[in-house]
Coordinates of C-alpha atoms and ligand atoms in Angstrom, one line a residue:
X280 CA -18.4 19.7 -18.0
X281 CA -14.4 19.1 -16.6
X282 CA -12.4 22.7 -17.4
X283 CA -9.5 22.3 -19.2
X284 CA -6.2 23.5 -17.7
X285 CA -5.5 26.9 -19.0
X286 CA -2.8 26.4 -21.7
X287 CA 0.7 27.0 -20.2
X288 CA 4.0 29.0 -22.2
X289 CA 7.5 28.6 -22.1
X290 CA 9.0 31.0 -19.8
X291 CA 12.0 32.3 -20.8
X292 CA 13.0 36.5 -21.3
X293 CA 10.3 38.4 -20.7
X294 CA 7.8 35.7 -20.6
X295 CA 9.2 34.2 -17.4
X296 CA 8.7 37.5 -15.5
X297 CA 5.6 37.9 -16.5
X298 CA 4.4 34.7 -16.0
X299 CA 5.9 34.7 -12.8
X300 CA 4.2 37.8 -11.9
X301 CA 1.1 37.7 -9.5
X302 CA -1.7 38.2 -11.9
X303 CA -1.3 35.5 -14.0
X304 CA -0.2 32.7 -11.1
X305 CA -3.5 33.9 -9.6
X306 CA -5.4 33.5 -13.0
X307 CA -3.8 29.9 -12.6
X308 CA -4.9 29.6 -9.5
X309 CA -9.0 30.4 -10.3
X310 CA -9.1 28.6 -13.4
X311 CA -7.6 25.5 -12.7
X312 CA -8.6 25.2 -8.3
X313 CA -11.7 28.0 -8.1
X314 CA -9.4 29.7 -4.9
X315 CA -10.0 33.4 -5.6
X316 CA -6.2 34.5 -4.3
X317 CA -3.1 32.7 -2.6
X318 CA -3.2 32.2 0.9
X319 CA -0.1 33.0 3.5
X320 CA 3.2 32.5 1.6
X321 CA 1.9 30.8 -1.7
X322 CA 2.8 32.9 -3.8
X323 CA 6.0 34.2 -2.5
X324 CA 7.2 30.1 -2.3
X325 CA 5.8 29.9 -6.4
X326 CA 7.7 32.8 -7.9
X327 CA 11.0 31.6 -6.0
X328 CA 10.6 28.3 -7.4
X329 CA 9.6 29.5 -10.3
X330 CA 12.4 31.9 -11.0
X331 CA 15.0 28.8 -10.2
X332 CA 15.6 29.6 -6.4
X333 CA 15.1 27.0 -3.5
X334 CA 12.9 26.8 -1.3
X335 CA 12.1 25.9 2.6
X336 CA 8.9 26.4 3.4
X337 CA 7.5 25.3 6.6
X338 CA 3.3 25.7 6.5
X339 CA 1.1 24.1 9.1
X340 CA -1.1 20.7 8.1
X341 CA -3.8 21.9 5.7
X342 CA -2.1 25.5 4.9
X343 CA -2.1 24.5 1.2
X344 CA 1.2 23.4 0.5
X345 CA 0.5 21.4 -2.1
X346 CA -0.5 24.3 -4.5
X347 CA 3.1 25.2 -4.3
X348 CA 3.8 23.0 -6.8
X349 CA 1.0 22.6 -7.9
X350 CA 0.7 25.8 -9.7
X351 CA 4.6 25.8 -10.8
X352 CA 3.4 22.7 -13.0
X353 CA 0.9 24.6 -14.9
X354 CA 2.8 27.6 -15.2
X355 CA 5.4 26.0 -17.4
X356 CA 5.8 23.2 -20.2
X357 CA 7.4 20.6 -18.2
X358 CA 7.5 18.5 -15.3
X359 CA 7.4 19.1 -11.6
X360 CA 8.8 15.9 -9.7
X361 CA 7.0 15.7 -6.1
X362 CA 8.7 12.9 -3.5
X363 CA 6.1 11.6 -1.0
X364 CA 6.3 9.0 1.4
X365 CA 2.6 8.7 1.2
X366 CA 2.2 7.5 -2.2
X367 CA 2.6 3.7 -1.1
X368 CA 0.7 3.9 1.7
X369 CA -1.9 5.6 -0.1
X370 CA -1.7 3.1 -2.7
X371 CA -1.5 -0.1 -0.9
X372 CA -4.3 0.2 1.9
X373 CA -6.9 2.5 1.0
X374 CA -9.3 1.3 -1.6
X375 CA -11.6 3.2 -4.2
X376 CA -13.7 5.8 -2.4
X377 CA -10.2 7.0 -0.3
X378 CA -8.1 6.6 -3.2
X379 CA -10.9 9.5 -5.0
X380 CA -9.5 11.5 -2.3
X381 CA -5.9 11.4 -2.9
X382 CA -4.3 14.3 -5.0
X383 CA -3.4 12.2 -7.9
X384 CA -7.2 11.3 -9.0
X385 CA -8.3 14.7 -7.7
X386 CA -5.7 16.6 -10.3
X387 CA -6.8 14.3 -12.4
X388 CA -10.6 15.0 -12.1
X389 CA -9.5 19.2 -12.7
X390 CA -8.1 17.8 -15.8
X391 CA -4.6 18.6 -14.8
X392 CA -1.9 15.9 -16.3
X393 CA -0.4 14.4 -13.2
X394 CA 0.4 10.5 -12.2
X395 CA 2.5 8.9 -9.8
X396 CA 4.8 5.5 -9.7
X397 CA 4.9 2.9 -7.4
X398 CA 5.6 -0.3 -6.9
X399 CA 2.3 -1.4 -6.4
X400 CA 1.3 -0.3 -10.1
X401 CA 1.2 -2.8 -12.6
X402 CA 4.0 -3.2 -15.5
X403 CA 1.8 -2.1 -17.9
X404 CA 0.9 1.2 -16.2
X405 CA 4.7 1.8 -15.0
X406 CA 5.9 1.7 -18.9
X407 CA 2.7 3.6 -20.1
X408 CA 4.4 6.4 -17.8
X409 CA 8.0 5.7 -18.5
X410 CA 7.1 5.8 -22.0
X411 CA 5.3 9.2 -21.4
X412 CA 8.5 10.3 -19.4
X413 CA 11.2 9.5 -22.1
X414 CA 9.1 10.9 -25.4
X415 CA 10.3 14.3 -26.5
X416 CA 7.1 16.3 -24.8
X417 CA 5.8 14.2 -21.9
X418 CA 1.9 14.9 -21.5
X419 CA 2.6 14.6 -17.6
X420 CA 3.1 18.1 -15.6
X421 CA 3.2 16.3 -12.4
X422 CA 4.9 13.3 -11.1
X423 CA 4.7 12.0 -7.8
X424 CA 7.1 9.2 -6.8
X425 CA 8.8 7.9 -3.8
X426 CA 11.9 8.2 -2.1
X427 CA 13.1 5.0 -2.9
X428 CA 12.4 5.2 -6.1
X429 CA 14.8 8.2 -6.3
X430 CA 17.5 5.6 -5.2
X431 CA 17.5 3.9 -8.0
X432 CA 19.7 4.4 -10.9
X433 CA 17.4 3.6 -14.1
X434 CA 14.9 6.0 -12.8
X435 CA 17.8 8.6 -11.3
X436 CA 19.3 8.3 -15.4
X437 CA 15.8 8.8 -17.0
X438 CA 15.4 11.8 -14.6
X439 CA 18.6 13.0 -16.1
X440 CA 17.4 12.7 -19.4
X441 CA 14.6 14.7 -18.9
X442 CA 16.4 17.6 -17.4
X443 CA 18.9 17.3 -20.1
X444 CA 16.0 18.5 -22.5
X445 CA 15.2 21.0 -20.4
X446 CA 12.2 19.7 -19.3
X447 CA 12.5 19.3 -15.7
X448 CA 11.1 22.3 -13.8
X449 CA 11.1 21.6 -9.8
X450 CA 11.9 18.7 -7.5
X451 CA 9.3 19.0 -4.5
X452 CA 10.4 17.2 -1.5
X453 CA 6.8 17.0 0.5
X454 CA 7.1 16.0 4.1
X455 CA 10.6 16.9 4.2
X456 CA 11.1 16.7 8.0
X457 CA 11.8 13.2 7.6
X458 CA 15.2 13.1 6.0
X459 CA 16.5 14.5 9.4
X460 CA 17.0 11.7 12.0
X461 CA 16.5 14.4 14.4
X462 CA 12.9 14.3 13.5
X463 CA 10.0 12.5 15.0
X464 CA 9.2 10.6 11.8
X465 CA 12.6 10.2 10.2
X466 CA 12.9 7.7 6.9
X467 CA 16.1 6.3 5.7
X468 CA 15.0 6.5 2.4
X469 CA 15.2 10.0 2.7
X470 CA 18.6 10.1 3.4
X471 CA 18.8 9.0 -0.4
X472 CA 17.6 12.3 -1.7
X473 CA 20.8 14.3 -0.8
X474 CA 22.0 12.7 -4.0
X475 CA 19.5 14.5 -6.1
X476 CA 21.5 17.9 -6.4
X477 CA 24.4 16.6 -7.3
X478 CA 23.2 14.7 -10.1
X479 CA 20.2 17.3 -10.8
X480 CA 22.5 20.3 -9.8
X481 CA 20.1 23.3 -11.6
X482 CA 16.7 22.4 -11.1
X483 CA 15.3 24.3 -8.0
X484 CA 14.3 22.0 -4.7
X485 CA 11.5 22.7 -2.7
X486 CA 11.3 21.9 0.9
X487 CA 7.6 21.4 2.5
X488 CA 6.9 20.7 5.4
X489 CA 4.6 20.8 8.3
X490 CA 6.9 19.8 11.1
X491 CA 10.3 21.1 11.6
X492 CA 12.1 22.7 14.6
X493 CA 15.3 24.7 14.0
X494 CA 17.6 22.1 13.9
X495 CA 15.6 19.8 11.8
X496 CA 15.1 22.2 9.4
X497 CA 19.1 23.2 9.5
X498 CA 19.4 19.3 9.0
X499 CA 16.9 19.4 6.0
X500 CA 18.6 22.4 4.1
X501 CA 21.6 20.6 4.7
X502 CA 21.1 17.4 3.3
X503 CA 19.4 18.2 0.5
X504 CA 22.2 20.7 -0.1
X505 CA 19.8 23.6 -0.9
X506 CA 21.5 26.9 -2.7
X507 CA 20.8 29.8 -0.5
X508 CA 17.0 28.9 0.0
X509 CA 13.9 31.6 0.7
X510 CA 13.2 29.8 4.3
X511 CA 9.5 30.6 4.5
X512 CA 7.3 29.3 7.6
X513 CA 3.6 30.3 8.6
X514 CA 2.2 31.2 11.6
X515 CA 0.8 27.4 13.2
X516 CA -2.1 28.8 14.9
X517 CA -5.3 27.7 13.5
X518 CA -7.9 30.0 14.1
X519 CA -10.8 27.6 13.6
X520 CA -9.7 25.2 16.5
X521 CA -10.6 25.4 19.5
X522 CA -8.7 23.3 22.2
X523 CA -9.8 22.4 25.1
X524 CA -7.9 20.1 28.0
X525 CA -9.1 17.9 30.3
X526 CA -7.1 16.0 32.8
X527 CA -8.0 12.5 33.0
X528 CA -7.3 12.0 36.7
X529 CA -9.5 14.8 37.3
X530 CA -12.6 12.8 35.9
X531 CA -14.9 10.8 37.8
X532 CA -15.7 8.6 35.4
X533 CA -13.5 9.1 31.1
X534 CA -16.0 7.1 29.3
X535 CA -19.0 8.8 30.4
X536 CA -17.0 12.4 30.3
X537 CA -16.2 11.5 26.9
X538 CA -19.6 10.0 25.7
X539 CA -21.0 13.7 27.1
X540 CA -18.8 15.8 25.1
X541 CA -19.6 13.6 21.7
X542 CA -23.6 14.0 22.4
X543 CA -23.2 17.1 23.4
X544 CA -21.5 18.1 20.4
X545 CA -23.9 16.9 17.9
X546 CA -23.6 15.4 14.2
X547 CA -19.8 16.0 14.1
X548 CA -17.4 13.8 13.1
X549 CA -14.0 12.7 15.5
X550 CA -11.2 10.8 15.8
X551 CA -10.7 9.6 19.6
X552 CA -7.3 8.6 20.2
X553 CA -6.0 5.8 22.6
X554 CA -2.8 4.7 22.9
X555 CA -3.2 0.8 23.6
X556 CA -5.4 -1.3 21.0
X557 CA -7.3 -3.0 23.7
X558 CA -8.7 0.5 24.8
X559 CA -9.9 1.3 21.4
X560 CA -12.1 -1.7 21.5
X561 CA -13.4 -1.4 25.1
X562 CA -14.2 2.4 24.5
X563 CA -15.5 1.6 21.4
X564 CA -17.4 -0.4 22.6
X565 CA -19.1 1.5 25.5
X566 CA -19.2 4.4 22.8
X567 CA -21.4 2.0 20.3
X568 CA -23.3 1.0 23.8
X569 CA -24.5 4.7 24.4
X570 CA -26.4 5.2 21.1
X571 CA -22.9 6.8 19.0
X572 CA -22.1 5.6 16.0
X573 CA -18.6 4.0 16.3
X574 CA -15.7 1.7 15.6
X575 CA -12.1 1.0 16.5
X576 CA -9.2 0.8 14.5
X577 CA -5.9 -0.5 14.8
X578 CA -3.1 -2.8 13.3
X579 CA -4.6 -5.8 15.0
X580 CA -7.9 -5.3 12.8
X581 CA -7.1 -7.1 9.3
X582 CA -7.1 -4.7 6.0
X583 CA -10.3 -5.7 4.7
X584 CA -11.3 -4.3 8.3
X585 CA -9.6 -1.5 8.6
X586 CA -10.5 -0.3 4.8
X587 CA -14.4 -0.6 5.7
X588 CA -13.9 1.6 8.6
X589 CA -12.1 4.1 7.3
X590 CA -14.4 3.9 3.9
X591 CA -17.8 4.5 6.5
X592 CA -15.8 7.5 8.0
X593 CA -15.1 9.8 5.2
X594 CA -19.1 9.1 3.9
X595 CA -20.0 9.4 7.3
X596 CA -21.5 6.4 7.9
X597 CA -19.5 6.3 11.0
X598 CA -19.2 8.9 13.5
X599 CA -16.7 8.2 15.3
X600 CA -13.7 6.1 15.0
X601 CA -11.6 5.0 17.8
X602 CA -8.1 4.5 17.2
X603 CA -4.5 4.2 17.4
X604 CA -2.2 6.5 15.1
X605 CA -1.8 3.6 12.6
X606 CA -5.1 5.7 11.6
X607 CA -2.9 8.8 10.8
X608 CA -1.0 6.2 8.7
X609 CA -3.7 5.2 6.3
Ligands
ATP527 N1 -5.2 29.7 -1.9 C1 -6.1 28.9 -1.4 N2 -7.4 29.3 -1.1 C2 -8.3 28.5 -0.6 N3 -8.1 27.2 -0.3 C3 -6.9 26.7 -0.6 C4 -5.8 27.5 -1.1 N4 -4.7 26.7 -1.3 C5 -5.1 25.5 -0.8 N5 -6.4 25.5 -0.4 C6 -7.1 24.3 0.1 O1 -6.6 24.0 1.4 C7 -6.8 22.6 1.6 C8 -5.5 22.0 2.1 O2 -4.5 22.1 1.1 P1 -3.3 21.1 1.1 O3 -3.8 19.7 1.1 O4 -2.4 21.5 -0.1 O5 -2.6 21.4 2.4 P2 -1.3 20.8 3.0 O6 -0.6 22.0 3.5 O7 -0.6 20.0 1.9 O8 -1.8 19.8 4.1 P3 -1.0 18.5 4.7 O9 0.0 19.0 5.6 O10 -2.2 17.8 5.4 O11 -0.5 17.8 3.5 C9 -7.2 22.0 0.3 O12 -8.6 21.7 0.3 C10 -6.9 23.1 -0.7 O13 -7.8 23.0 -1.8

């Protein structure tokens, strides 16, 4: 039977301390995600946001940064705005099974009211949400949409409507590294959102990301003009991995050093990755050769292709896939 979210309150006076107090974000928290407490600076970055301040935090890949604001949209009547650059290529390449996987449908699935817009949605589903958006009490609590969408003005001037009801609770600004160029992964579009607080100027901004050295995340608090932000960052070591180098010109033979460690290893799963397409199919190959479960993938494979790998992967059909890092980008 799907739980229903617990039913949120208004915070204002008195309400919006104590609803921004520990025990009942962590009652939230159980209900609504089955996590028995907060992990590293959660709950610090949810009551700032909560109580109107913004926010850098910088939290290594899988720290749980999405419950950031993720929790601010139960814990008030409202909408939280999240900005992802991964919406479209979520969207637009990944098919069924991976699209299960993606927050949106996950939320969903816990019964929480979130959706996102894209350009890849049809008209019908765009004005279902708009609709939703520009009623008096919007059923969404979470809406995730892209930068570019931000740019535009009918969608900037319906965000301004809902603010001007009050019902516009926190801007999230997920992999914020790239709105600084001096990033690794930097995206005009980002540039964009340094327009948000002056049209939005009260509604808190939260900052999230996993990458960010000192000056980009100078460049990030700068841009989007953030109001003397709680800079939070985590501690990036990862007690459950285990590194290990080995130095290629070192080896007798990579293939067969690398077909060892996989065996050896047993029924895990793995991402090998090359940096030339043509290697991804040769080792693949060789790989498939020696009894493991394998395939490449790259941009030179067509979608269909490249969709049926990364389908057998996540069910584990697949052991191992060899690829390129247009596997990191869907
Ligand atoms: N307080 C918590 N206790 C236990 N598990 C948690 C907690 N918060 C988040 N998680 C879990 O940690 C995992 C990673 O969370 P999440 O996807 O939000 O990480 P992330 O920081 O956004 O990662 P990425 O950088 O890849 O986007 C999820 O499975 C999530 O359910």
């Amino acid at each position: 039977m799907k739980k229903s979210p617990l039913p949120v309150q208004n915070l204002s006076g008195k309400d919006k301390q104590r609803n921004c107090g520990k025990e009942a974000l962590v009652k939230l928290l159980r209900w609504n995600f089955g996590h028995p407490d907060f992990r590293g600076n959660q709950l610090e970055v949810i009551q700032a946001v909560l109580s109107g301040r913004d926010c850098f935090c910088l939290m290594p890949t899988g720290g749980g940064k999405s419950m950031c604001y993720q929790i601010p949209a139960l814990a008030k009547t409202g909408i939280v705005l999240v900005i992802s650059p991964l919406i479209a290529l979520m969207v637009s390449i990944c098919h069924d099974s991976f699209l299960l996987e993606n927050q949106v449908t996950a939320l969903k699935e816990k019964g929480i009211a979130a959706d996102f817009l894209s350009s890849t949605q049809t008209s019908q589903l765009k004005n279902k949400i708009h609709e939703d958006l520009d009623s008096g009490q919007p059923t969404i609590r979470l809406l995730y949409v892209t930068p570019e969408l931000i740019a535009t003005s009918g969608f900037m001037s319906r965000l301004k409507r809902i603010h001007s009801r009050g019902l516009l609770n926190l801007i999230a600004v997920d992999e914020a590294h790239c709105i600084s160029s001096w990033g690794h992964d930097f995206r005009p579009s980002y540039r964009k959102l340094s327009s948000l607080r002056n049209h939005l100027q009260d509604v808190p901004i939260l900052a999230l990301t996993a990458t960010a050295v000192p000056k980009v995340q100078k460049d990030v608090i700068d841009s989007l003009n953030l109001q003397n932000p709680l800079v939070l960052k985590s501690s990036f070591n990862r007690s459950n991995i285990y590194y290990e180098v080995r130095y290629k010109d070192l080896l007798d033979d990579t293939y067969a050093d690398l077909c060892d460690v996989l065996k050896s290893a047993g029924d895990v799963c793995a991402i090998v990755y090359c940096l030339e397409r043509t290697t991804c199919d040769d080792l693949s190959t060789h790989l498939s050769k020696n009894g493991i479960s394998c395939a490449a993938y790259h941009a030179g494979l067509n979608n269909k292709l490249r969709s049926s790998v990364l389908d057998d992967w996540l069910c584990s059909k697949l052991q191992v896939v060899v690829a390129t890092v247009a596997f990191g980008y869907g």
